[in-house]
Amino acid sequence: MSSAQDHNIGNQTSATIEKGAHDEATRITGPRLALVMISLFFSLLLVSLDQSIVSTALPVIASTFKALDEVEWVGTAYILPMTSCQLLFGKLASIFGRKVVLIISIITFLIGSALAGAAQNFTMLCVTRAIQGIGGAGIAPSVMMAISDLVTLRERGKYQSMVALCWATGSMAGPVVGGVLADTNWRWIFFINLPIGTLALVLLFVFLRIPNNSIHQGAWWKQLKRIDFVGASTFIASVVCFLLATQWGGVRYPWSSPIVIALFVVAVVLLMITILVSWKLSSEPMLELDMFYDRARSALYIAVVAIASAMFANIFYLPIYFQVANGDSPMIAGAEMLSFLVPVDMVSVISGFIVSMTGHYKIMFLLGTAFIAIGGGLQTMLTIDSGRAAQVCYQVVSGAGVGFCIQNLFVAAQASAPPNRVMSAIALVSFFEYFGFACGIAMGGAIFNNTLQHYLSNTTTLNASQIKEAQRNPEMLKNIRDPGLQRMVASAFASALKKTFLVLVVCGSLAFACSLFLHWKIPPTSNDDDDATQMDMNGDPNNHEKSAGQRHPAADDEDQERSASD
């Protein structure tokens, strides 16, 4: 190791020791810590609630703006910026401090919520949902980083469980609350964020005190130079182009159209530019390429996208199925969603406890991904004559499958990464999770819109203009006076919607194949590993050197794979 590297590590070690002493002197406890945690949980509740509260109101929103054929944009417009900006906001929070980024993100989210509730047309709704997504992209990573700053490593597991409980509360309450509000005034689905976010802001302003943990102190304009703006811009643009192509392909434009092909080509070119910038030009790249060298981590990232796609395709399109196939109100459809969401959360808690006791997490992925594929296959068998018991049972299977996996994604990220790269692995898993959410909505939308027109044309007596109206306004079902025709149209909708559940079958199978490459259990850790993890959380994100004698199973695996390839 060179003298410059020795000097750098010495400085980092000194900074970490000084920071630890400072943290012990300023660590908050008691009622103030409780109030800070409440404010952080309310902040996270904004994001978790908004991900599921909209789904049960989609038919009502589509009818208001006559836009069923584009209704997936209500979700995509939110998820797309939230996905593409995740890594950038994590970087900003590590440089400028968690509190500043969190407060700005919440304010942005609330502005988007207020404007979305006041939207007068579908375009305005989608634009304001994108503003919400930008704010949401900064909330989630800032909250997790703030918790890592406020509590010790030993206490962190307890508070992460509370975070999981908060997220579960928002996810389960969302469809029910959304259904109730959709029955009265769907605009309150967005306005409800305002009191929650305002309370979180007040508590954060008053009680949250977190020093800037970056070891590179200096003027803010000097700190800005650490951000890989070129890599961030090309990466975000690449993600946007890819998702637009999947969103428009087969719906607005044929898959073979020049626009769709051009979007895919541009996405690939921009991704290659991002890789080149990260590899050759940037000292602190937005996309850390060495995090993909390990086979287990690469397989995990693919599995994350597949699992998240399956989960969100179900969350997004099941409420529409219930309202169209069963004729349920939004409130009832939201309550029926609990058959999927409750198993997700219950099995997530149980599997997390088992993994914490045994250290074995691979078996959870194998079980979970198999359940997702089987549950999705069962859901494709649903018809308008299927009883509610069958609908509930099939959801329980797929929900349990997601539950086995969803919390353990981050366990697998930590287990497969060297200790001083844990936060980088977690950040990538978080990004790929949201990327999967967006892909799930896009794939489901493409399948639904392509098959709906086919079923309406071939199984009903509707003329061309009526078919077009049905594709835009699901409420027209209620206006069909002929019971026989109404049943045919409802059956066409149900047949098209159940095809979206093929996403679960395909993604579950892909995730199962990827799970075969994961490590079986969490590797043993030492106090040195904890220290390295702490430095990764609060120090220089490019500090990838290990102290002499410190090795980790993930690092050993990487060396073995490189030797084999050589």
mmCIF file with all atom_site columns, N, CA and C in Angstrom, residues 1-13:
data_model
loop_
_atom_site.group_PDB
_atom_site.id
_atom_site.type_symbol
_atom_site.label_atom_id
_atom_site.label_alt_id
_atom_site.label_comp_id
_atom_site.label_asym_id
_atom_site.label_entity_id
_atom_site.label_seq_id
_atom_site.pdbx_PDB_ins_code
_atom_site.Cartn_x
_atom_site.Cartn_y
_atom_site.Cartn_z
_atom_site.occupancy
_atom_site.B_iso_or_equiv
_atom_site.pdbx_formal_charge
_atom_site.auth_seq_id
_atom_site.auth_comp_id
_atom_site.auth_asym_id
_atom_site.auth_atom_id
_atom_site.pdbx_PDB_model_num
ATOM 1  N N  . MET A 1 1  ? 0.858   -1.204 0.000  1.00 0.00 ? 1  MET A N  1
ATOM 2  C CA . MET A 1 1  ? 0.000   0.000  0.000  1.00 0.00 ? 1  MET A CA 1
ATOM 3  C C  . MET A 1 1  ? 0.881   1.236  0.000  1.00 0.00 ? 1  MET A C  1
ATOM 4  N N  . SER A 1 2  ? 0.552   2.216  -0.830 1.00 0.00 ? 2  SER A N  1
ATOM 5  C CA . SER A 1 2  ? 1.370   3.412  -0.961 1.00 0.00 ? 2  SER A CA 1
ATOM 6  C C  . SER A 1 2  ? 1.241   4.284  0.266  1.00 0.00 ? 2  SER A C  1
ATOM 7  N N  . SER A 1 3  ? 2.237   5.217  0.422  1.00 0.00 ? 3  SER A N  1
ATOM 8  C CA . SER A 1 3  ? 2.191   6.143  1.551  1.00 0.00 ? 3  SER A CA 1
ATOM 9  C C  . SER A 1 3  ? 0.994   7.061  1.453  1.00 0.00 ? 3  SER A C  1
ATOM 10 N N  . ALA A 1 4  ? 0.601   7.429  0.208  1.00 0.00 ? 4  ALA A N  1
ATOM 11 C CA . ALA A 1 4  ? -0.581  8.290  0.047  1.00 0.00 ? 4  ALA A CA 1
ATOM 12 C C  . ALA A 1 4  ? -1.827  7.581  0.542  1.00 0.00 ? 4  ALA A C  1
ATOM 13 N N  . GLN A 1 5  ? -1.922  6.272  0.234  1.00 0.00 ? 5  GLN A N  1
ATOM 14 C CA . GLN A 1 5  ? -3.077  5.519  0.706  1.00 0.00 ? 5  GLN A CA 1
ATOM 15 C C  . GLN A 1 5  ? -3.052  5.379  2.216  1.00 0.00 ? 5  GLN A C  1
ATOM 16 N N  . ASP A 1 6  ? -1.822  5.157  2.791  1.00 0.00 ? 6  ASP A N  1
ATOM 17 C CA . ASP A 1 6  ? -1.711  5.087  4.246  1.00 0.00 ? 6  ASP A CA 1
ATOM 18 C C  . ASP A 1 6  ? -2.182  6.384  4.875  1.00 0.00 ? 6  ASP A C  1
ATOM 19 N N  . HIS A 1 7  ? -1.754  7.500  4.291  1.00 0.00 ? 7  HIS A N  1
ATOM 20 C CA . HIS A 1 7  ? -2.129  8.808  4.824  1.00 0.00 ? 7  HIS A CA 1
ATOM 21 C C  . HIS A 1 7  ? -3.641  9.014  4.730  1.00 0.00 ? 7  HIS A C  1
ATOM 22 N N  . ASN A 1 8  ? -4.224  8.574  3.578  1.00 0.00 ? 8  ASN A N  1
ATOM 23 C CA . ASN A 1 8  ? -5.665  8.741  3.373  1.00 0.00 ? 8  ASN A CA 1
ATOM 24 C C  . ASN A 1 8  ? -6.457  7.931  4.383  1.00 0.00 ? 8  ASN A C  1
ATOM 25 N N  . ILE A 1 9  ? -6.051  6.658  4.571  1.00 0.00 ? 9  ILE A N  1
ATOM 26 C CA . ILE A 1 9  ? -6.761  5.813  5.527  1.00 0.00 ? 9  ILE A CA 1
ATOM 27 C C  . ILE A 1 9  ? -6.571  6.333  6.942  1.00 0.00 ? 9  ILE A C  1
ATOM 28 N N  . GLY A 1 10 ? -5.361  6.854  7.230  1.00 0.00 ? 10 GLY A N  1
ATOM 29 C CA . GLY A 1 10 ? -5.147  7.428  8.553  1.00 0.00 ? 10 GLY A CA 1
ATOM 30 C C  . GLY A 1 10 ? -6.063  8.597  8.804  1.00 0.00 ? 10 GLY A C  1
ATOM 31 N N  . ASN A 1 11 ? -6.200  9.470  7.807  1.00 0.00 ? 11 ASN A N  1
ATOM 32 C CA . ASN A 1 11 ? -7.117  10.605 7.950  1.00 0.00 ? 11 ASN A CA 1
ATOM 33 C C  . ASN A 1 11 ? -8.548  10.141 8.139  1.00 0.00 ? 11 ASN A C  1
ATOM 34 N N  . GLN A 1 12 ? -8.950  9.117  7.364  1.00 0.00 ? 12 GLN A N  1
ATOM 35 C CA . GLN A 1 12 ? -10.318 8.622  7.475  1.00 0.00 ? 12 GLN A CA 1
ATOM 36 C C  . GLN A 1 12 ? -10.560 8.001  8.841  1.00 0.00 ? 12 GLN A C  1
ATOM 37 N N  . THR A 1 13 ? -9.550  7.258  9.343  1.00 0.00 ? 13 THR A N  1
ATOM 38 C CA . THR A 1 13 ? -9.703  6.656  10.659 1.00 0.00 ? 13 THR A CA 1
ATOM 39 C C  . THR A 1 13 ? -9.825  7.721  11.729 1.00 0.00 ? 13 THR A C  1
#
